[in-house]
Each structure stands twice: as structure tokens, then as C-alpha cells.
Amino acid sequence: MPKAQETILEIDLKALKHNFEYLKSKLNNGTNFLAVVKAFAYGNDAEEIARYLQDLDIDYFAVAYANEGAALRKAGVTKPILVLHTLATNFDVILDNCLEPNLYNAKILDEFIAFAEAENQKEYPVHIKFNTGLNRLGFWETDVAYVVSKLIASKAIKVKSLFSHLAASEDLSERDFTLAQIERFKIISRNFSKALGYEPLLHMSNTSGVLNYPEAHFDMVRCGIGLYGYGNAQKESANLKPIASLKTIISQIHKIEKGESVGYNRAFKSEALFTKTATLPIGHADGISRIYGNGKGFVTINGKQAPIIGNVCMDMIMVNVTDIDCEEGDEVIVFNGNTTSAETLAEGAGTISYELITGISQRVKRVVLK
Ligand SMILES: *Cc1c(COP(=O)(O)O)cnc(C)c1O
């Protein structure tokens, strides 16, 4: 692999295949697999990733917002695409791109039915979400009869799936709560299907649901973070391979003396007689937020960790390389699958892998290894 000459996010499709196959191995035969590719496939490259997973015969995709689904259609994705967060202003985009809306409350349900009827649709596929404890989006358990009455009154739409979302599937101390969510979903789906007269697909598990709650796999699972190589726990992550490596280079090295400072607001002051610093072409505009500054985050240069010193700038960070044999132009690893995972780096700064990887901005060049 050639060394990085600028900041790049290198994406390894072989690792993606490994993660897909590993997660699939946890499912019963016949359980459908939906890949969650919202937010540029968690900051990676939604188009490349979706096309690759489509070739691996994935069953379904999900995005958060309609425009993300439209971009996938443009890139040649033909599998069904669920829009998790439907907004009425996006109905046209949904219909024009054959996207499948999640209908989660009475307002969006009524509005979409009226829209589909006005557009002369027949059995347009929709998904109905129930809230079982996350209290974010979804109808309530007590809404079943109301929702079904609306659904059977219109020929313009047809329910493809019924789903819910777990609030704490990665947190084993919340096991009782999660089991109660699963039970609630079972009751809702039983009542729903009986009243509706046919059986839509049922799904409620994200990655940690797949790994920790086999009783919650139902007819389909919805995996995001696991596909990208993180399992929300060391034990689970050990079986997965991070697909992305964030790399950069050393632009300049400085040697500063005791009492001299580095960066804005003089946040780092050398206490040592002599400090060697390296300036790197990556900053908060690239997704390395200020929480990684002042020693909370680090990079790896020639196999050794170099802490970020001072405040993270918009386009640069400075790291302490006093004890590292390195020179201008050397490659720098921010995170990857071997040296430092994004999960470890994020935890050191008090956040989670999801936030770090989805935050890598579009300024950073994506390089896909096939
Ligand atoms: C983002 C999302 C997922 C994927 O969750 P992971 O923890 O990344 O696997 C699944 N379902 C819904 C509703 C989501 O919003």
C-alpha cells in the first residue's frame, strides 16, 4: 500500500466483507440483512459500500433521510431502501426514487396516504415504526387499532414491515429493560398482524441487538456500526475488522524550548528543556474535534504514540514527537484496524466510535481498496 501523502480515509472492502459474513453467521438462515448506510455509510463512502454489499446480495438498505437514498439510486443501487426518518417535504424525492418511508406518527401517516392517493399509487411499500422504550420516533402500543384502521382503508399503500428500535442493546446492565422492549414488540406485532390480515416483516435489532439478543432478530436485522468494524465492546470488536484507516503526514517539525507555547491561546507550554512537535494537515474541519486536543487524543507515528498538544485548529493539529524518530513527510496513523481503533480513540476523549467516524468531513479524500 503506498504511504499517505495527504490526509486520506482508506476504506478496505475486504474488511467489510468479513464483518458482513461474521454478522450474518449470527443469524438463522432466512433472516434478512439490512445494511444501515446513513450519514455516508457512517462517514465512509455510502455509494461504494452499498454497491459492494449489493453485489454480496444484501437484502435491504436503510438511510436516515430521503436525499441519502436518492444518492444511492443515482449510484446504481436497486435493492429496497428504507428511509428511517421521513419528513413530509421529502415525499416527492421518496416517490421519484422508489424509496420506502418509515411512517412513525399519525401526522406523517395521514400525509403520506393522502400523497400516495393523489399520485395514484397502488400498494406503495411503507414501514410502520412503534416506540417500545427509546421514546424517539414511533407509534405507541395503544395506537395499533387506529394505525391499522388507517392502513386498511387505503389501497395506495401496503405495509412491508413493522419495526422498533432498542434503546440499550449494547448495555448488558440494561438487559431487563431490553427484554421488556422485545416482549412489548412481540405483543404489538401479534395484534398488528392480526388486525391487518397479513404479516409484514418484523425487525428491531441493530448491531448490538444482533450480537447480544438472538431472541430479537425476528425476520430482519439492521446493522450499521458492526459492518464498519466496531462492536461496542472489546469482546465483540475483536471479531470485527475496522474498514477505515484515517492517515495523514507530517507537514513540519519544530523544536521549541522551555516556556515556549504551541498553538492558539498558548494552550500547550513546554515544561521540558526541549520539545519536538509535528504539525499535521488535519483539524476540526476534518472531523478531529476539539475534544481530542490537550492530550485527550493521540496519533501514531513510526509505531509510537504522539499526543495531540494544545488546541485542535481548524485545519491542523500539533503532536508531541520529542521521543519519536521521525521527519517531515512521514506517514501518520490517526486510527485504523491494527494500531488504534476509532473506538479506542473516541473512548479516550469521552465519546463513541459512531461520532468520530461519522464526523470525518467530506474534505478528507476517500480511497477505496478493492
Ligand atoms: C442507526 C440505526 C441502526 C443501526 O445501528 P447500529 O448500532 O449502528 O448497528 C438501526 N436502526 C435504526 C432505527 C437506526 O437509526
PDB file of C-alpha atoms in Angstrom, residues 92 99 138 255 327 339 370:
ATOM      1  CA  ASP A  92     -41.556  13.670  -3.853  1.00  0.00           C
ATOM      2  CA  LEU A  99     -37.661   4.805  -1.553  1.00  0.00           C
ATOM      3  CA  GLY A 138     -42.812   5.653  16.650  1.00  0.00           C
ATOM      4  CA  LYS A 255      11.929  22.238  18.143  1.00  0.00           C
ATOM      5  CA  GLU A 327      10.822  13.520   9.897  1.00  0.00           C
ATOM      6  CA  THR A 339      -2.677   0.269  15.743  1.00  0.00           C
ATOM      7  CA  LYS A 370     -10.947  -3.177  -3.662  1.00  0.00           C
TER       8      LYS A 370
END
